[in-house]
Coordinates of N, CA and C in Angstrom, one line a residue:
M1 N 36.6 -33.9 -5.6 CA 35.3 -33.3 -5.6 C 35.1 -32.4 -4.4
S2 N 35.5 -33.0 -3.2 CA 35.3 -32.2 -2.0 C 36.0 -30.9 -2.0
K3 N 37.2 -30.9 -2.7 CA 38.0 -29.7 -2.8 C 37.2 -28.7 -3.8
M4 N 36.6 -29.3 -4.8 CA 35.9 -28.4 -5.8 C 34.7 -27.7 -5.2
W5 N 34.0 -28.4 -4.3 CA 32.8 -27.9 -3.7 C 33.0 -27.4 -2.3
H6 N 34.2 -26.9 -2.0 CA 34.4 -26.3 -0.8 C 33.5 -25.1 -0.6
K7 N 33.1 -24.8 0.6 CA 32.1 -23.7 0.8 C 32.5 -22.4 0.2
N8 N 33.7 -22.1 0.1 CA 34.2 -20.8 -0.5 C 34.6 -20.9 -1.9
S9 N 34.4 -22.1 -2.6 CA 34.8 -22.2 -3.9 C 33.9 -21.4 -4.9
P10 N 34.4 -20.9 -6.0 CA 33.6 -20.2 -7.0 C 32.5 -21.0 -7.5
Q11 N 32.7 -22.3 -7.7 CA 31.7 -23.2 -8.3 C 30.5 -23.2 -7.4
R12 N 30.7 -23.3 -6.1 CA 29.6 -23.4 -5.1 C 28.9 -22.1 -5.0
K13 N 29.6 -21.0 -5.1 CA 28.9 -19.7 -5.0 C 28.0 -19.5 -6.3
K14 N 28.5 -19.9 -7.4 CA 27.8 -19.8 -8.7 C 26.5 -20.6 -8.6
H15 N 26.6 -21.8 -8.0 CA 25.5 -22.7 -7.9 C 24.4 -22.2 -7.0
S16 N 24.9 -21.5 -5.9 CA 24.0 -21.0 -4.9 C 23.2 -19.8 -5.5
I17 N 23.9 -19.0 -6.3 CA 23.3 -17.8 -6.9 C 22.2 -18.3 -7.9
T18 N 22.6 -19.3 -8.7 CA 21.6 -19.9 -9.6 C 20.4 -20.4 -9.0
T19 N 20.6 -21.1 -7.8 CA 19.5 -21.7 -7.1 C 18.5 -20.6 -6.6
V20 N 19.1 -19.5 -6.0 CA 18.3 -18.4 -5.5 C 17.5 -17.8 -6.6
I21 N 18.1 -17.6 -7.8 CA 17.4 -16.9 -8.9 C 16.2 -17.8 -9.4
C22 N 16.5 -19.1 -9.4 CA 15.4 -20.0 -9.8 C 14.2 -20.0 -8.8
V23 N 14.6 -20.0 -7.5 CA 13.5 -20.0 -6.5 C 12.7 -18.7 -6.6
L24 N 13.4 -17.5 -6.8 CA 12.7 -16.3 -6.9 C 11.8 -16.2 -8.1
F25 N 12.3 -16.8 -9.2 CA 11.6 -16.8 -10.5 C 10.3 -17.7 -10.3
M26 N 10.4 -18.8 -9.7 CA 9.3 -19.7 -9.5 C 8.3 -19.1 -8.5
A27 N 8.8 -18.3 -7.5 CA 7.9 -17.6 -6.6 C 7.1 -16.6 -7.3
C28 N 7.7 -15.8 -8.2 CA 7.0 -14.8 -9.0 C 6.0 -15.4 -9.9
V29 N 6.3 -16.6 -10.5 CA 5.4 -17.3 -11.4 C 4.2 -17.8 -10.7
M30 N 4.4 -18.4 -9.5 CA 3.3 -18.9 -8.7 C 2.4 -17.8 -8.2
R31 N 3.0 -16.7 -7.8 CA 2.2 -15.5 -7.3 C 1.4 -15.0 -8.5
F32 N 1.9 -15.0 -9.7 CA 1.1 -14.5 -10.8 C 0.0 -15.4 -11.1
L33 N 0.2 -16.7 -10.9 CA -0.8 -17.7 -11.2 C -1.9 -17.8 -10.2
L34 N -1.5 -17.7 -8.9 CA -2.4 -17.9 -7.8 C -3.2 -16.6 -7.4
V35 N -2.6 -15.4 -7.6 CA -3.3 -14.2 -7.2 C -4.0 -13.6 -8.4
P36 N -5.3 -13.5 -8.3 CA -6.1 -13.0 -9.5 C -5.8 -11.5 -9.7
P37 N -5.9 -11.1 -10.9 CA -5.7 -9.6 -11.2 C -6.6 -8.8 -10.4
K38 N -6.2 -7.6 -10.0 CA -7.0 -6.7 -9.3 C -8.2 -6.2 -10.1
T39 N -9.3 -6.2 -9.4 CA -10.5 -5.7 -10.1 C -10.6 -4.2 -9.9
P40 N -11.2 -3.5 -10.8 CA -11.3 -2.0 -10.7 C -12.1 -1.7 -9.5
L41 N -11.7 -0.6 -8.8 CA -12.5 -0.1 -7.6 C -13.8 0.4 -8.0
K42 N -14.8 0.2 -7.2 CA -16.2 0.8 -7.4 C -16.3 2.2 -6.8
N43 N -16.7 3.1 -7.7 CA -16.8 4.5 -7.2 C -18.0 4.6 -6.3
A44 N -17.9 5.4 -5.2 CA -19.0 5.6 -4.3 C -18.7 7.0 -3.6
S45 N -19.8 7.6 -3.2 CA -19.7 8.9 -2.5 C -20.4 8.9 -1.2
L46 N -19.9 9.6 -0.2 CA -20.5 9.7 1.1 C -20.7 11.1 1.5
M47 N -21.8 11.5 2.0 CA -22.1 12.8 2.5 C -22.3 12.8 4.0
P48 N -21.4 13.4 4.8 CA -21.5 13.4 6.3 C -22.7 14.3 6.6
L49 N -23.1 14.3 7.9 CA -24.2 15.1 8.4 C -23.9 16.6 8.5
W50 N -22.6 16.9 8.6 CA -22.2 18.3 8.9 C -20.8 18.5 8.4
E51 N -20.3 19.7 8.6 CA -18.9 20.0 8.2 C -17.9 19.1 8.9
P52 N -16.7 19.0 8.4 CA -15.7 18.1 9.0 C -15.5 18.5 10.5
Q53 N -15.7 17.6 11.4 CA -15.4 17.8 12.8 C -15.1 16.4 13.4
A54 N -14.8 16.4 14.7 CA -14.4 15.2 15.4 C -15.4 14.0 15.3
Q55 N -16.7 14.4 15.2 CA -17.7 13.4 15.0 C -17.5 12.4 13.8
F56 N -16.9 13.0 12.8 CA -16.7 12.2 11.5 C -15.3 11.9 11.3
A57 N -14.4 12.0 12.2 CA -13.0 11.8 12.0 C -12.7 10.4 11.5
G58 N -13.4 9.4 11.9 CA -13.1 8.0 11.5 C -13.2 7.9 10.0
Y59 N -14.2 8.5 9.4 CA -14.4 8.4 8.0 C -13.2 9.0 7.2
Y60 N -12.7 10.1 7.6 CA -11.6 10.8 7.0 C -10.3 10.0 7.2
V61 N -10.1 9.5 8.4 CA -8.9 8.7 8.7 C -8.9 7.4 7.8
A62 N -10.1 6.8 7.7 CA -10.1 5.6 6.9 C -9.8 5.8 5.5
L63 N -10.3 7.0 5.0 CA -10.0 7.4 3.6 C -8.5 7.6 3.4
D64 N -7.9 8.3 4.4 CA -6.5 8.6 4.3 C -5.6 7.4 4.3
K65 N -6.1 6.4 5.1 CA -5.3 5.1 5.2 C -5.6 4.1 4.2
G66 N -6.5 4.4 3.3 CA -6.8 3.5 2.2 C -7.7 2.3 2.5
I67 N -8.4 2.4 3.6 CA -9.2 1.3 4.1 C -10.3 1.0 3.1
Y68 N -11.0 2.0 2.6 CA -12.1 1.8 1.6 C -11.5 1.1 0.4
A69 N -10.4 1.6 -0.1 CA -9.8 1.0 -1.3 C -9.4 -0.5 -1.1
M70 N -9.0 -0.8 0.2 CA -8.7 -2.2 0.5 C -9.9 -3.1 0.3
H71 N -11.1 -2.5 0.5 CA -12.4 -3.3 0.3 C -13.0 -3.0 -1.0
G72 N -12.3 -2.5 -2.0 CA -12.7 -2.4 -3.3 C -13.6 -1.1 -3.6
I73 N -13.5 -0.1 -2.8 CA -14.3 1.1 -3.0 C -13.4 2.3 -3.1
D74 N -13.6 3.1 -4.2 CA -13.0 4.4 -4.4 C -14.0 5.4 -3.8
L75 N -13.8 5.8 -2.6 CA -14.8 6.6 -1.9 C -14.4 8.1 -2.0
K76 N -15.4 8.9 -2.3 CA -15.3 10.4 -2.3 C -16.2 10.9 -1.2
I77 N -15.6 11.7 -0.2 CA -16.4 12.3 0.8 C -16.9 13.7 0.4
L78 N -18.2 13.9 0.3 CA -18.7 15.1 -0.3 C -18.8 16.2 0.8
R79 N -18.8 17.4 0.4 CA -18.9 18.5 1.3 C -20.3 18.6 1.9
S80 N -20.4 18.9 3.2 CA -21.7 19.1 3.8 C -21.6 20.3 4.7
G81 N -22.8 20.6 5.3 CA -22.8 21.8 6.2 C -24.1 22.6 6.0
P82 N -24.1 23.8 6.4 CA -25.3 24.6 6.3 C -25.9 24.7 4.8
G83 N -27.2 24.4 4.7 CA -27.8 24.5 3.4 C -27.6 23.2 2.6
L84 N -26.9 22.2 3.1 CA -26.7 21.0 2.3 C -27.4 19.8 3.1
S85 N -28.2 19.1 2.5 CA -29.0 18.0 3.1 C -28.5 16.7 2.6
P86 N -27.9 15.8 3.5 CA -27.6 14.5 3.1 C -28.8 13.7 2.7
A87 N -29.9 13.9 3.3 CA -31.1 13.1 2.9 C -31.6 13.5 1.5
E88 N -31.5 14.8 1.2 CA -31.9 15.2 -0.2 C -30.8 14.6 -1.2
A89 N -29.6 14.6 -0.8 CA -28.5 14.1 -1.7 C -28.8 12.6 -2.0
L90 N -29.2 11.9 -1.0 CA -29.6 10.5 -1.2 C -30.8 10.4 -2.2
E91 N -31.8 11.2 -1.9 CA -33.0 11.1 -2.7 C -32.7 11.5 -4.2
K92 N -31.9 12.5 -4.4 CA -31.6 12.9 -5.8 C -30.5 12.1 -6.4
G93 N -29.8 11.2 -5.7 CA -28.8 10.4 -6.2 C -27.5 11.0 -6.4
T94 N -27.3 12.2 -5.8 CA -26.0 12.9 -5.8 C -25.0 12.3 -4.8
A95 N -25.5 11.5 -3.9 CA -24.7 10.8 -2.9 C -25.2 9.3 -2.8
D96 N -24.2 8.4 -2.7 CA -24.6 7.0 -2.6 C -24.8 6.6 -1.2
F97 N -24.1 7.2 -0.2 CA -24.2 7.0 1.2 C -24.3 8.3 1.9
A98 N -24.9 8.3 3.1 CA -25.0 9.5 3.9 C -25.1 9.1 5.3
I99 N -24.7 10.1 6.2 CA -24.8 10.0 7.6 C -26.0 10.8 8.0
L100 N -27.0 10.1 8.6 CA -28.3 10.8 8.9 C -28.6 10.6 10.4
W101 N -29.5 11.5 10.9 CA -30.1 11.3 12.2 C -31.0 10.1 12.0
L102 N -31.1 9.3 13.0 CA -32.0 8.1 12.9 C -33.5 8.6 12.8
T103 N -33.8 9.7 13.5 CA -35.2 10.2 13.3 C -35.5 10.6 11.9
T104 N -34.5 11.2 11.3 CA -34.7 11.6 9.9 C -34.8 10.4 9.0
A105 N -34.0 9.4 9.2 CA -34.1 8.1 8.4 C -35.4 7.5 8.6
L106 N -35.9 7.5 9.8 CA -37.2 6.8 10.0 C -38.4 7.6 9.3
Q107 N -38.3 8.9 9.3 CA -39.3 9.7 8.6 C -39.3 9.4 7.1
H108 N -38.1 9.3 6.5 CA -38.0 9.1 5.1 C -38.4 7.6 4.8
R109 N -38.1 6.7 5.7 CA -38.5 5.3 5.5 C -40.0 5.2 5.5
S110 N -40.6 5.9 6.5 CA -42.1 5.9 6.6 C -42.8 6.5 5.4
A111 N -42.1 7.4 4.7 CA -42.6 8.1 3.5 C -42.4 7.2 2.3
G112 N -41.8 6.1 2.4 CA -41.6 5.2 1.3 C -40.2 5.1 0.7
D113 N -39.3 6.0 1.2 CA -37.9 5.9 0.7 C -37.2 4.6 1.1
K114 N -36.6 4.0 0.2 CA -36.0 2.7 0.5 C -34.6 2.9 1.1
L115 N -34.6 3.3 2.3 CA -33.3 3.5 3.0 C -33.0 2.3 3.9
V116 N -31.7 2.0 4.0 CA -31.3 0.9 4.9 C -30.2 1.5 5.9
N117 N -30.4 1.2 7.1 CA -29.4 1.6 8.2 C -28.3 0.6 8.1
L118 N -27.2 0.9 7.5 CA -26.1 0.0 7.3 C -25.3 -0.2 8.6
A119 N -25.2 0.9 9.4 CA -24.4 0.8 10.6 C -24.9 1.9 11.5
Q120 N -25.3 1.6 12.7 CA -25.7 2.6 13.7 C -24.4 2.9 14.5
I121 N -23.7 4.0 14.1 CA -22.4 4.3 14.6 C -22.5 4.8 16.1
I122 N -23.5 5.7 16.4 CA -23.6 6.2 17.7 C -24.8 5.5 18.4
Q123 N -24.6 4.9 19.5 CA -25.7 4.1 20.1 C -26.5 4.8 21.1
R124 N -26.1 6.0 21.5 CA -26.8 6.8 22.6 C -26.9 8.2 22.2
S125 N -27.9 8.9 22.6 CA -28.1 10.3 22.2 C -27.2 11.1 23.0
S126 N -26.5 12.0 22.4 CA -25.6 13.0 23.0 C -26.3 14.4 23.1
L127 N -27.5 14.5 22.7 CA -28.2 15.7 22.7 C -28.6 16.2 24.1
M128 N -28.4 17.5 24.3 CA -28.6 18.1 25.6 C -29.1 19.5 25.5
L129 N -29.7 19.9 26.6 CA -30.1 21.3 26.8 C -29.3 21.9 27.9
I130 N -28.7 23.1 27.7 CA -27.9 23.7 28.6 C -28.4 25.1 29.0
S131 N -28.4 25.4 30.3 CA -28.7 26.7 30.7 C -27.7 27.1 31.8
K132 N -27.7 28.4 32.1 CA -26.8 28.9 33.2 C -27.6 28.8 34.5
K133 N -26.9 28.4 35.5 CA -27.6 28.3 36.8 C -28.1 29.7 37.3
S134 N -27.5 30.7 36.8 CA -28.0 32.1 37.2 C -29.3 32.4 36.6
A135 N -29.8 31.6 35.6 CA -31.1 31.8 34.9 C -32.2 31.1 35.7
G136 N -31.8 30.3 36.7 CA -32.8 29.7 37.6 C -33.6 28.6 36.9
I137 N -33.1 28.0 35.8 CA -33.8 26.9 35.1 C -33.1 25.6 35.5
K138 N -33.9 24.8 36.2 CA -33.4 23.5 36.7 C -34.0 22.3 36.1
T139 N -35.3 22.5 35.6 CA -36.0 21.4 35.0 C -36.6 21.7 33.7
I140 N -37.1 20.8 33.0 CA -37.8 21.0 31.7 C -39.0 22.0 31.9
A141 N -39.7 21.8 33.0 CA -40.9 22.7 33.2 C -40.4 24.1 33.4
D142 N -39.2 24.4 33.9 CA -38.7 25.7 34.1 C -38.5 26.4 32.8
M143 N -38.4 25.7 31.7 CA -38.2 26.2 30.3 C -39.4 26.8 29.7
D144 N -40.5 26.6 30.3 CA -41.8 27.1 29.8 C -41.7 28.6 29.6
G145 N -42.0 29.1 28.4 CA -41.9 30.5 28.1 C -40.5 31.1 27.9
K146 N -39.5 30.3 28.1 CA -38.1 30.8 27.9 C -37.7 30.7 26.5
K147 N -36.6 31.5 26.2 CA -36.0 31.5 24.9 C -35.1 30.3 24.8
V148 N -35.4 29.4 23.9 CA -34.6 28.2 23.7 C -34.0 28.1 22.3
G149 N -32.7 27.9 22.2 CA -32.1 27.8 20.9 C -32.3 26.4 20.3
L150 N -32.9 26.4 19.1 CA -33.1 25.1 18.4 C -32.5 25.2 17.0
W151 N -31.9 24.1 16.6 CA -31.3 24.0 15.3 C -32.4 23.8 14.3
E152 N -32.1 24.2 13.1 CA -33.0 24.0 12.0 C -33.0 22.6 11.5
G153 N -34.2 22.1 11.2 CA -34.2 20.7 10.6 C -34.6 19.7 11.6
D154 N -34.3 18.4 11.2 CA -34.8 17.2 11.9 C -34.1 17.0 13.2
V155 N -32.9 17.7 13.4 CA -32.2 17.5 14.7 C -33.0 17.9 15.9
S156 N -34.0 18.8 15.7 CA -34.7 19.4 16.8 C -36.0 18.6 17.0
I157 N -36.3 17.5 16.3 CA -37.5 16.7 16.5 C -37.5 16.1 17.9
P158 N -36.5 15.5 18.4 CA -36.6 15.0 19.8 C -36.8 16.1 20.8
L159 N -36.3 17.3 20.6 CA -36.5 18.4 21.5 C -37.9 18.9 21.5
C160 N -38.5 19.0 20.4 CA -39.9 19.4 20.3 C -40.8 18.4 20.9
N161 N -40.5 17.1 20.7 CA -41.3 16.0 21.3 C -41.2 16.1 22.8
L162 N -40.0 16.5 23.3 CA -39.8 16.6 24.8 C -40.7 17.7 25.3
F163 N -40.7 18.8 24.7 CA -41.5 20.0 25.1 C -43.0 19.6 25.1
A164 N -43.4 18.9 24.0 CA -44.8 18.5 23.9 C -45.1 17.5 25.0
K165 N -44.2 16.6 25.3 CA -44.4 15.6 26.4 C -44.7 16.3 27.7
H166 N -44.0 17.4 28.0 CA -44.1 18.1 29.3 C -45.2 19.2 29.2
R167 N -45.8 19.3 28.0 CA -46.8 20.3 27.8 C -46.4 21.7 28.1
I168 N -45.3 22.1 27.6 CA -44.8 23.4 27.8 C -44.6 24.0 26.4
K169 N -44.5 25.3 26.3 CA -44.3 26.0 25.1 C -43.2 27.0 25.3
V170 N -42.1 26.7 24.5 CA -40.9 27.6 24.6 C -40.9 28.6 23.5
R171 N -40.1 29.6 23.7 CA -39.9 30.6 22.7 C -38.8 30.2 21.8
E172 N -39.1 29.6 20.7 CA -38.1 29.0 19.8 C -37.2 30.1 19.1
V173 N -35.9 30.0 19.2 CA -35.0 30.9 18.6 C -34.1 30.1 17.7
R174 N -34.0 30.5 16.4 CA -33.2 29.7 15.5 C -31.7 29.8 15.9
Q175 N -31.1 28.6 16.1 CA -29.7 28.6 16.6 C -28.8 28.2 15.4
S176 N -27.7 28.8 15.3 CA -26.7 28.5 14.3 C -25.8 27.4 14.7
H177 N -24.6 27.3 14.0 CA -23.7 26.2 14.4 C -22.7 26.7 15.4
T178 N -22.9 27.9 16.0 CA -22.1 28.3 17.1 C -22.9 28.4 18.4
V179 N -22.2 28.6 19.5 CA -23.0 28.8 20.8 C -22.8 30.3 21.2
N180 N -22.5 31.2 20.3 CA -22.3 32.6 20.7 C -23.6 33.2 21.2
L181 N -24.7 32.9 20.7 CA -26.0 33.5 21.1 C -26.2 33.1 22.6
F182 N -25.9 31.9 23.0 CA -26.0 31.5 24.4 C -25.0 32.2 25.3
L183 N -23.7 32.3 24.8 CA -22.7 32.9 25.6 C -22.9 34.4 25.8
R184 N -23.6 35.1 24.9 CA -23.9 36.5 25.0 C -25.2 36.8 25.7
G185 N -25.9 35.8 26.1 CA -27.2 36.0 26.8 C -28.4 36.2 25.9
G186 N -28.3 35.9 24.7 CA -29.4 36.1 23.7 C -30.5 35.0 23.9
I187 N -30.1 33.9 24.5 CA -31.1 32.8 24.7 C -30.9 32.3 26.1
D188 N -32.0 31.7 26.7 CA -31.9 31.2 28.1 C -31.4 29.8 28.1
V189 N -31.7 29.0 27.0 CA -31.3 27.6 26.9 C -30.8 27.4 25.5
T190 N -29.7 26.6 25.5 CA -29.1 26.3 24.2 C -29.2 24.8 23.9
S191 N -29.4 24.4 22.7 CA -29.3 23.0 22.3 C -27.8 22.7 22.1
A192 N -27.4 21.5 22.5 CA -25.9 21.2 22.4 C -25.7 19.7 22.3
M193 N -24.6 19.3 21.8 CA -24.1 18.0 21.8 C -23.0 17.8 22.8
W194 N -23.0 16.7 23.5 CA -22.0 16.5 24.5 C -20.6 16.6 24.0
F195 N -20.4 16.0 22.8 CA -19.0 15.9 22.2 C -18.6 17.2 21.5
N196 N -19.5 18.2 21.4 CA -19.2 19.4 20.6 C -19.5 20.7 21.4
E197 N -20.7 21.1 21.3 CA -21.0 22.5 21.9 C -20.8 22.6 23.4
Y198 N -21.0 21.5 24.1 CA -20.8 21.5 25.5 C -19.4 21.9 25.9
H199 N -18.4 21.2 25.2 CA -17.0 21.5 25.4 C -16.6 22.9 24.9
T200 N -17.3 23.3 23.8 CA -17.0 24.7 23.3 C -17.4 25.7 24.4
I201 N -18.5 25.5 25.1 CA -18.9 26.4 26.2 C -17.9 26.4 27.3
L202 N -17.4 25.2 27.6 CA -16.4 25.1 28.7 C -15.1 25.8 28.3
N203 N -14.7 25.6 27.0 CA -13.5 26.3 26.5 C -13.6 27.8 26.4
S204 N -14.8 28.3 26.5 CA -15.0 29.7 26.5 C -14.7 30.4 27.8
G205 N -14.6 29.5 28.9 CA -14.2 30.0 30.2 C -15.3 29.8 31.2
I206 N -16.4 29.2 30.9 CA -17.5 28.9 31.8 C -17.2 27.5 32.5
D207 N -17.3 27.5 33.8 CA -17.0 26.2 34.6 C -18.3 25.3 34.5
P208 N -18.1 24.0 34.6 CA -19.2 23.1 34.6 C -20.2 23.4 35.7
E209 N -19.7 23.9 36.9 CA -20.5 24.1 38.0 C -21.5 25.3 37.8
E210 N -21.2 26.1 36.8 CA -22.1 27.2 36.5 C -23.3 26.8 35.6
L211 N -23.3 25.6 35.1 CA -24.3 25.2 34.2 C -25.3 24.2 34.7
N212 N -26.5 24.2 34.2 CA -27.5 23.2 34.4 C -27.7 22.4 33.1
I213 N -27.6 21.1 33.2 CA -27.6 20.3 32.0 C -28.7 19.3 32.1
V214 N -29.4 19.1 31.0 CA -30.5 18.1 30.8 C -30.1 17.3 29.6
F215 N -29.8 16.0 29.9 CA -29.6 15.0 28.8 C -30.9 14.5 28.3
L216 N -31.1 14.5 27.0 CA -32.4 13.9 26.5 C -32.5 12.4 26.8
S217 N -31.3 11.7 26.9 CA -31.3 10.3 27.1 C -31.9 10.0 28.5
D218 N -31.9 11.0 29.4 CA -32.4 10.8 30.8 C -33.9 11.2 30.9
Q219 N -34.4 11.7 29.7 CA -35.8 12.2 29.7 C -36.7 11.3 28.8
G220 N -36.3 10.1 28.6 CA -37.1 9.2 27.8 C -37.0 9.5 26.3
M221 N -36.0 10.2 25.9 CA -35.8 10.6 24.5 C -34.4 10.2 24.0
N222 N -34.1 8.9 24.4 CA -32.7 8.4 24.0 C -32.7 7.8 22.6
F223 N -33.0 8.7 21.6 CA -32.9 8.3 20.2 C -31.4 8.1 19.9
P224 N -31.1 6.9 19.4 CA -29.7 6.7 18.9 C -29.5 7.7 17.8
K225 N -28.2 8.2 17.7 CA -28.0 9.3 16.8 C -27.6 8.9 15.4
T226 N -26.5 9.4 14.9 CA -26.2 9.3 13.5 C -25.9 7.8 13.1
G227 N -26.4 7.4 12.0 CA -26.1 6.1 11.4 C -25.6 6.3 10.0
F228 N -25.0 5.2 9.5 CA -24.4 5.2 8.2 C -25.5 4.6 7.2
I229 N -26.1 5.5 6.5 CA -27.3 5.1 5.7 C -27.1 5.1 4.2
P230 N -27.3 3.9 3.5 CA -27.3 4.0 2.1 C -28.6 3.8 1.5
C231 N -28.8 4.1 0.2 CA -30.0 3.7 -0.5 C -29.9 2.2 -0.7
K232 N -31.1 1.6 -0.7 CA -31.1 0.1 -0.8 C -30.5 -0.4 -2.1
Q233 N -30.8 0.3 -3.2 CA -30.3 -0.2 -4.5 C -28.8 0.0 -4.6
V234 N -28.3 1.1 -4.1 CA -26.9 1.4 -4.1 C -26.1 0.4 -3.3
S235 N -26.7 0.0 -2.1 CA -26.0 -0.9 -1.2 C -25.7 -2.2 -1.9
R236 N -26.7 -2.7 -2.7 CA -26.5 -3.9 -3.4 C -25.5 -3.8 -4.5
E237 N -25.4 -2.7 -5.1 CA -24.5 -2.5 -6.3 C -23.0 -2.3 -5.8
I238 N -22.8 -1.6 -4.7 CA -21.5 -1.2 -4.3 C -20.9 -2.0 -3.2
L239 N -21.7 -2.3 -2.2 CA -21.1 -3.0 -1.1 C -20.6 -4.4 -1.5
P240 N -19.4 -4.8 -0.9 CA -18.8 -6.1 -1.2 C -19.8 -7.2 -0.8

């Protein structure tokens, strides 16, 4: 017998192969019995606040890496940008989730819209007012009567409140999604975000020492910024 079951004998090799096959088969059976069948993914849509940019990179990376699918959601990120309102998309039901300014969400909530702030992504305001030192504007009071670039819509609510607080009246100029008007001298002060327009201005060749900067967070206007907002009904139906 010892000779028959030598470690290199054909009989022992055959027995080992059979054992491995049985173990693998049982493992497959147990996996089938213990792991429930996959449930269908729930369809959902998300509209960012603006066009694709670094501010929203996390949402696109998570989609690319399948993180939403891991949590049972087949997410579609909708196009956003000029002329497209995430708040209106929520109201009309064309978007299940949206990224909104907190001030916008509060306004809609006060008007009776059942919005829920699912996640406050940005905890501190990055909104700023930028002027060139050559313009001689050092304080908010110095902006009185000056041409100030303001974005259209709710994003300018904190800025308008700031001017009202200081009892000044600026010459409002509609600002687009670029800083070209400021760079060409068309306005005295530009609205900007620290993570976006400020660095665009620096990349244009202007040194930080040439600028005067006023952060709204230092002026008692530290509104937390964008949050991940769903409709209340949708959040119950879609969220795990």
